[in-house]
Structure formats: C-alpha cells, structure tokens
Amino acid sequence: MTGYLLVQISDVHLPASGELLPGVRPRDNLLRGLRLLERTGVRPDVFLLTGDLADAGDGASYDDLAGILAGAAERADASVVYLPGNHDDRATFRRHLLGADGDGPVNQTHWRDGLRIIALDSTVPGEGYGHLGDDSLGYLRAELSRPAPAGTVLAMHHPAVRSPIAAATELRLRQAQPLRDAIAGTDVRLILCGHYHHAALGTLGAVPVWVSPATSYLADTTSARTFQPAPGAAFSRIDLTDDGPAVTVLPIPAGQPGK
C-alpha cells in the first residue's frame, strides 16, 4: 500500500474579530502552524479540518479560511477536506466552503488516490452534543459497501470516546453503538475527531479513535468537571502505512504569524 500523510486541523474557531478569548488569536495560530509545516518540510497529502471552523458560523470567516488553506494546499500539492462542528452553520458552511446549497447533514466522501475519507456531519443544529441520524448512517453503510484500495478514514467532529473533563464528555457523540455496528468488519482504519480541544485516544469496537487538539486554544485536562481554556495550540499528523496508523501531536509555537 502507498503511504499517506494527513494533517488534521481541528477547532480553528475563527472569530469575526481577531481575538477569540483574551490573548487567543486563532487566525495567527493557524498561520504559524501552516508556516511551521512548510519550514520543516511536512507536505501532507490531505489537510483534514474536523469542525468548529468559524466560531460564529459567519461567511467571512469561512472565506478567509478557504483562502488560507487554498494557498497551503497548493504549495503542498494537498487535498483539503472540510467538515462542520457544532459552532458551524450548515447552510453557510456548505455555501462558502463547498460551493453548494442545502440544509441537511453535510456528509461527504473524498478520495486521495486509493485512500477514502468519509466525513460525516455529527452536528445537531442548536446543540453542542453530537448525533448521527439514520440518513448519515445509511450514507456511511452505502459507501463502505465498496472497499477502498487503501482503506478508509472516517472523520467527524464529535468523539465517540470520553474526555477526562465531565462537561466535555456530556457533549460527545451520543448513541455510538449504531456507528460501531456500521463500521464493524469494514475497511475503516481510523476515526478522526475534534471537539474536546485536547488530544485523546480510544477505540470504537476494533477501530482506533483519535481526538485532535485544537489550533485555537487547548483545554485544561486537569479540570475534571468544568471546561477551562489552557494555553497552547496544536495540529495532528497522521501517517498511514502498511504497519498501521501512527499519530503525532504537532504543537504550534507561540509568537508572531509566520515567525
């Protein structure tokens, strides 16, 4: 099997203004992270953005994000896959990032040579928790009925594993058993999620589940009950080889954009 390199970018939370929280400037973090990849020669096959891309779901932030990623993707010869999170607005997301109309779940299948990436919309409009309805599970089962030469990566915003932060766990993917049943015995090699703002690893059945940290800001995992922001930002690097997936956290250094 040909190897593939994915860079997962999650929970960008681009705000309408420059600052999301005091001292937190998500756009600057993203630019620094992308510059770091270029400086260190990391050239992914796919940039995978796993939700909460615009903090308020506004079109201007999506347009800004699309322009930033288009340049990075062109320089790396990479594909870009966007999927929504609970902070995103489905209709605006679909129109500005996918050039399409509609108001149902944003479920997509993307190919990079023999690798299939299925991006499921786990959002529930107006809610923070995740859920996959019958339409989305039916879409997944139909796609997986045909094996992919290099297997499948499944991506969605809400994790099906717990967080050490009780408030985050309450907002996980609910009713995960139907998803577990849908992927059992298929070529799904890895599930990639975001939402928690901290790194986490678990399984759903026999399939590893990776939760990426956020590029906007991190969560304090020592805060057992409430969600508390913590300094820092990071990407995830996913290497897919014959030996299986290997995931590495890539911290984004502090400083000025591009420095």
Tab-separated table of C-alpha atoms in Angstrom:
chain	number	residue	atom	x	y	z
A	1	MET	CA	0.000	0.000	0.000
A	2	THR	CA	1.169	3.504	-0.750
A	3	GLY	CA	1.691	5.569	2.399
A	4	TYR	CA	-0.397	8.661	3.098
A	5	LEU	CA	0.223	11.673	5.307
A	6	LEU	CA	-2.718	13.606	6.736
A	7	VAL	CA	-2.583	16.795	8.781
A	8	GLN	CA	-5.661	17.196	10.952
A	9	ILE	CA	-6.628	20.758	11.824
A	10	SER	CA	-9.447	20.986	14.338
A	11	ASP	CA	-11.432	23.610	16.211
A	12	VAL	CA	-9.985	26.613	14.426
A	13	HIS	CA	-12.780	28.853	15.799
A	14	LEU	CA	-12.020	31.771	13.501
A	15	PRO	CA	-13.784	34.763	15.096
A	16	ALA	CA	-15.372	37.690	13.328
A	17	SER	CA	-12.826	39.855	15.185
A	18	GLY	CA	-9.180	38.964	15.620
A	19	GLU	CA	-9.382	37.783	19.236
A	20	LEU	CA	-11.491	34.845	20.433
A	21	LEU	CA	-10.533	34.956	24.115
A	22	PRO	CA	-8.126	37.356	25.831
A	23	GLY	CA	-4.766	36.716	24.201
A	24	VAL	CA	-6.155	33.993	21.865
A	25	ARG	CA	-5.919	34.863	18.159
A	26	PRO	CA	-6.925	31.752	16.206
A	27	ARG	CA	-6.009	33.079	12.767
A	28	ASP	CA	-2.463	33.822	13.909
A	29	ASN	CA	-2.182	30.328	15.399
A	30	LEU	CA	-3.295	28.756	12.127
A	31	LEU	CA	-0.848	30.800	10.071
A	32	ARG	CA	2.030	29.948	12.416
A	33	GLY	CA	1.162	26.278	12.269
A	34	LEU	CA	0.994	26.163	8.491
A	35	ARG	CA	4.287	28.049	8.251
A	36	LEU	CA	5.846	25.531	10.642
A	37	LEU	CA	4.785	22.659	8.385
A	38	GLU	CA	6.344	24.360	5.367
A	39	ARG	CA	9.584	25.182	7.175
A	40	THR	CA	10.011	21.621	8.396
A	41	GLY	CA	9.145	20.053	5.052
A	42	VAL	CA	5.876	18.405	6.142
A	43	ARG	CA	3.902	18.025	2.904
A	44	PRO	CA	0.608	16.291	3.643
A	45	ASP	CA	-1.496	14.504	1.089
A	46	VAL	CA	-4.604	15.824	2.836
A	47	PHE	CA	-5.456	18.715	5.133
A	48	LEU	CA	-8.443	17.462	7.138
A	49	LEU	CA	-10.377	20.104	9.062
A	50	THR	CA	-12.615	18.462	11.646
A	51	GLY	CA	-15.125	21.124	12.594
A	52	ASP	CA	-15.732	24.304	14.588
A	53	LEU	CA	-14.045	26.221	11.804
A	54	ALA	CA	-15.817	29.589	12.209
A	55	ASP	CA	-16.664	30.415	15.808
A	56	ALA	CA	-19.944	32.108	14.875
A	57	GLY	CA	-20.580	30.319	11.570
A	58	ASP	CA	-20.155	33.503	9.519
A	59	GLY	CA	-19.392	33.549	5.802
A	60	ALA	CA	-16.482	35.988	6.032
A	61	SER	CA	-14.571	33.637	8.338
A	62	TYR	CA	-15.186	30.683	6.019
A	63	ASP	CA	-13.947	32.697	3.049
A	64	ASP	CA	-10.834	33.702	4.972
A	65	LEU	CA	-10.183	30.102	5.975
A	66	ALA	CA	-10.675	28.835	2.426
A	67	GLY	CA	-8.151	31.350	1.127
A	68	ILE	CA	-5.553	30.390	3.749
A	69	LEU	CA	-5.951	26.650	3.107
A	70	ALA	CA	-6.022	27.034	-0.670
A	71	GLY	CA	-2.554	28.568	-0.579
A	72	ALA	CA	-1.187	25.947	1.815
A	73	ALA	CA	-2.705	23.112	-0.207
A	74	GLU	CA	-1.304	24.419	-3.482
A	75	ARG	CA	2.192	24.653	-2.047
A	76	ALA	CA	1.995	21.117	-0.617
A	77	ASP	CA	0.026	19.616	-3.541
A	78	ALA	CA	-2.531	18.507	-0.953
A	79	SER	CA	-6.271	17.952	-0.914
A	80	VAL	CA	-8.476	19.800	1.596
A	81	VAL	CA	-11.461	18.253	3.375
A	82	TYR	CA	-13.765	20.430	5.497
A	83	LEU	CA	-16.426	19.114	7.846
A	84	PRO	CA	-18.667	21.052	10.235
A	85	GLY	CA	-18.762	21.220	14.019
A	86	ASN	CA	-21.356	22.491	16.453
A	87	HIS	CA	-20.147	26.104	16.100
A	88	ASP	CA	-20.587	25.980	12.322
A	89	ASP	CA	-23.734	26.929	10.429
A	90	ARG	CA	-24.603	24.159	7.957
A	91	ALA	CA	-26.039	26.322	5.187
A	92	THR	CA	-23.278	28.950	5.383
A	93	PHE	CA	-20.573	26.286	5.705
A	94	ARG	CA	-21.924	24.432	2.668
A	95	ARG	CA	-22.244	27.561	0.546
A	96	HIS	CA	-18.854	29.134	1.343
A	97	LEU	CA	-16.624	26.070	1.692
A	98	LEU	CA	-18.286	23.543	-0.614
A	99	GLY	CA	-19.990	25.826	-3.148
A	100	ALA	CA	-23.310	24.053	-2.677
A	101	ASP	CA	-26.758	24.639	-1.231
A	102	GLY	CA	-28.855	22.566	1.146
A	103	ASP	CA	-29.808	22.327	4.800
A	104	GLY	CA	-29.397	18.634	5.694
A	105	PRO	CA	-26.355	16.884	7.158
A	106	VAL	CA	-23.118	17.635	5.293
A	107	ASN	CA	-21.898	14.081	4.564
A	108	GLN	CA	-19.053	13.727	2.055
A	109	THR	CA	-16.673	11.205	0.526
A	110	HIS	CA	-13.252	12.292	-0.709
A	111	TRP	CA	-10.568	10.223	-2.412
A	112	ARG	CA	-6.827	10.687	-2.390
A	113	ASP	CA	-5.679	8.045	-4.854
A	114	GLY	CA	-6.717	4.770	-3.180
A	115	LEU	CA	-7.463	6.274	0.248
A	116	ARG	CA	-11.101	7.066	1.014
A	117	ILE	CA	-12.041	9.729	3.551
A	118	ILE	CA	-15.653	9.713	4.683
A	119	ALA	CA	-16.610	12.908	6.509
A	120	LEU	CA	-19.834	12.602	8.494
A	121	ASP	CA	-21.802	15.522	9.895
A	122	SER	CA	-22.322	14.711	13.575
A	123	THR	CA	-23.809	18.117	14.442
A	124	VAL	CA	-27.285	18.722	15.846
A	125	PRO	CA	-28.348	22.288	14.951
A	126	GLY	CA	-28.590	24.399	18.092
A	127	GLU	CA	-26.928	21.784	20.326
A	128	GLY	CA	-23.377	21.127	21.498
A	129	TYR	CA	-23.567	17.333	21.574
A	130	GLY	CA	-23.278	15.061	18.542
A	131	HIS	CA	-25.567	12.521	16.921
A	132	LEU	CA	-25.651	10.543	13.677
A	133	GLY	CA	-29.131	10.099	12.269
A	134	ASP	CA	-30.436	7.321	10.065
A	135	ASP	CA	-29.637	9.275	6.885
A	136	SER	CA	-25.982	9.696	7.871
A	137	LEU	CA	-25.594	6.083	8.995
A	138	GLY	CA	-27.247	4.912	5.782
A	139	TYR	CA	-24.850	7.062	3.774
A	140	LEU	CA	-21.914	5.530	5.653
A	141	ARG	CA	-23.084	1.956	5.140
A	142	ALA	CA	-23.636	2.547	1.425
A	143	GLU	CA	-20.137	3.990	0.993
A	144	LEU	CA	-18.488	1.190	2.961
A	145	SER	CA	-20.237	-1.484	0.907
A	146	ARG	CA	-17.479	-0.955	-1.671
A	147	PRO	CA	-13.950	-1.494	-0.300
A	148	ALA	CA	-11.284	1.160	-0.908
A	149	PRO	CA	-7.857	0.042	-2.195
A	150	ALA	CA	-6.029	1.768	0.686
A	151	GLY	CA	-8.830	1.589	3.215
A	152	THR	CA	-10.997	4.282	4.767
A	153	VAL	CA	-10.503	7.069	7.282
A	154	LEU	CA	-13.724	8.172	8.957
A	155	ALA	CA	-13.880	11.761	10.207
A	156	MET	CA	-16.473	13.599	12.274
A	157	HIS	CA	-16.457	16.410	14.810
A	158	HIS	CA	-17.834	14.712	17.925
A	159	PRO	CA	-15.817	11.914	19.550
A	160	ALA	CA	-17.358	8.588	20.477
A	161	VAL	CA	-14.903	8.321	23.400
A	162	ARG	CA	-14.920	10.044	26.766
A	163	SER	CA	-12.947	13.070	27.956
A	164	PRO	CA	-11.473	13.392	31.460
A	165	ILE	CA	-13.472	16.642	31.592
A	166	ALA	CA	-17.047	15.802	32.579
A	167	ALA	CA	-18.511	18.822	30.805
A	168	ALA	CA	-16.835	17.771	27.538
A	169	THR	CA	-17.968	14.155	27.852
A	170	GLU	CA	-21.566	15.380	28.129
A	171	LEU	CA	-21.141	16.840	24.633
A	172	ARG	CA	-19.696	13.717	22.977
A	173	LEU	CA	-21.320	11.684	20.211
A	174	ARG	CA	-24.476	10.160	21.638
A	175	GLN	CA	-25.717	6.665	20.828
A	176	ALA	CA	-22.429	5.445	19.354
A	177	GLN	CA	-23.494	1.795	19.105
A	178	PRO	CA	-25.123	2.173	15.635
A	179	LEU	CA	-21.871	3.683	14.347
A	180	ARG	CA	-19.897	0.839	15.902
A	181	ASP	CA	-22.163	-1.652	14.151
A	182	ALA	CA	-21.899	0.171	10.808
A	183	ILE	CA	-18.081	0.041	10.714
A	184	ALA	CA	-17.632	-3.462	12.135
A	185	GLY	CA	-15.846	-5.699	9.630
A	186	THR	CA	-15.288	-2.871	7.126
A	187	ASP	CA	-12.078	-1.254	5.858
A	188	VAL	CA	-12.285	1.707	8.271
A	189	ARG	CA	-8.754	2.020	9.642
A	190	LEU	CA	-9.096	5.057	11.889
A	191	ILE	CA	-11.692	7.531	13.179
A	192	LEU	CA	-10.577	11.174	13.492
A	193	CYS	CA	-12.481	13.668	15.641
A	194	GLY	CA	-12.095	17.063	17.308
A	195	HIS	CA	-14.376	18.997	19.683
A	196	TYR	CA	-12.592	18.374	23.010
A	197	HIS	CA	-9.652	20.778	22.448
A	198	HIS	CA	-7.293	18.143	23.851
A	199	ALA	CA	-5.655	15.014	22.499
A	200	ALA	CA	-7.274	11.680	23.345
A	201	LEU	CA	-7.129	8.095	22.106
A	202	GLY	CA	-9.743	5.372	22.392
A	203	THR	CA	-11.470	2.705	20.357
A	204	LEU	CA	-14.890	2.093	18.888
A	205	GLY	CA	-15.119	-1.644	18.546
A	206	ALA	CA	-11.821	-2.647	16.959
A	207	VAL	CA	-11.188	0.753	15.325
A	208	PRO	CA	-8.865	3.354	16.907
A	209	VAL	CA	-10.402	6.772	17.620
A	210	TRP	CA	-8.109	9.802	17.684
A	211	VAL	CA	-9.256	13.135	19.097
A	212	SER	CA	-7.109	16.013	17.866
A	213	PRO	CA	-6.152	19.007	19.974
A	214	ALA	CA	-7.282	22.404	18.749
A	215	THR	CA	-5.468	25.091	16.789
A	216	SER	CA	-7.392	27.869	18.599
A	217	TYR	CA	-6.657	27.005	22.245
A	218	LEU	CA	-6.347	23.890	24.403
A	219	ALA	CA	-8.488	22.554	27.245
A	220	ASP	CA	-7.155	22.050	30.761
A	221	THR	CA	-7.455	18.277	31.259
A	222	THR	CA	-6.798	18.614	34.997
A	223	SER	CA	-10.146	20.374	35.353
A	224	ALA	CA	-12.284	17.315	35.990
A	225	ARG	CA	-15.763	18.884	35.963
A	226	THR	CA	-15.741	22.150	34.014
A	227	PHE	CA	-14.212	23.124	30.686
A	228	GLN	CA	-11.336	25.559	31.245
A	229	PRO	CA	-9.135	27.008	28.474
A	230	ALA	CA	-5.397	26.404	28.681
A	231	PRO	CA	-2.509	27.993	26.765
A	232	GLY	CA	-1.312	26.345	23.592
A	233	ALA	CA	-2.435	25.104	20.192
A	234	ALA	CA	-1.620	22.068	18.069
A	235	PHE	CA	-2.230	20.040	14.906
A	236	SER	CA	-2.233	16.280	14.468
A	237	ARG	CA	-0.041	14.407	11.994
A	238	ILE	CA	-1.402	11.049	10.826
A	239	ASP	CA	0.879	8.660	8.938
A	240	LEU	CA	-0.925	5.751	7.266
A	241	THR	CA	1.353	2.884	6.237
A	242	ASP	CA	1.219	-0.889	5.900
A	243	ASP	CA	2.160	-1.056	9.594
A	244	GLY	CA	-0.990	0.839	10.549
A	245	PRO	CA	-1.730	4.428	11.550
A	246	ALA	CA	0.721	6.500	13.600
A	247	VAL	CA	-0.460	9.785	15.091
A	248	THR	CA	1.785	12.592	16.346
A	249	VAL	CA	0.813	15.869	18.002
A	250	LEU	CA	2.499	18.878	16.386
A	251	PRO	CA	2.495	21.826	18.824
A	252	ILE	CA	2.148	25.282	17.281
A	253	PRO	CA	4.849	27.559	18.685
A	254	ALA	CA	3.878	30.870	20.222
A	255	GLY	CA	4.948	34.064	18.516
A	256	GLN	CA	4.031	36.227	15.592
A	257	PRO	CA	2.350	34.753	12.462
A	258	GLY	CA	4.936	33.042	10.290
A	259	LYS	CA	7.735	33.532	12.845
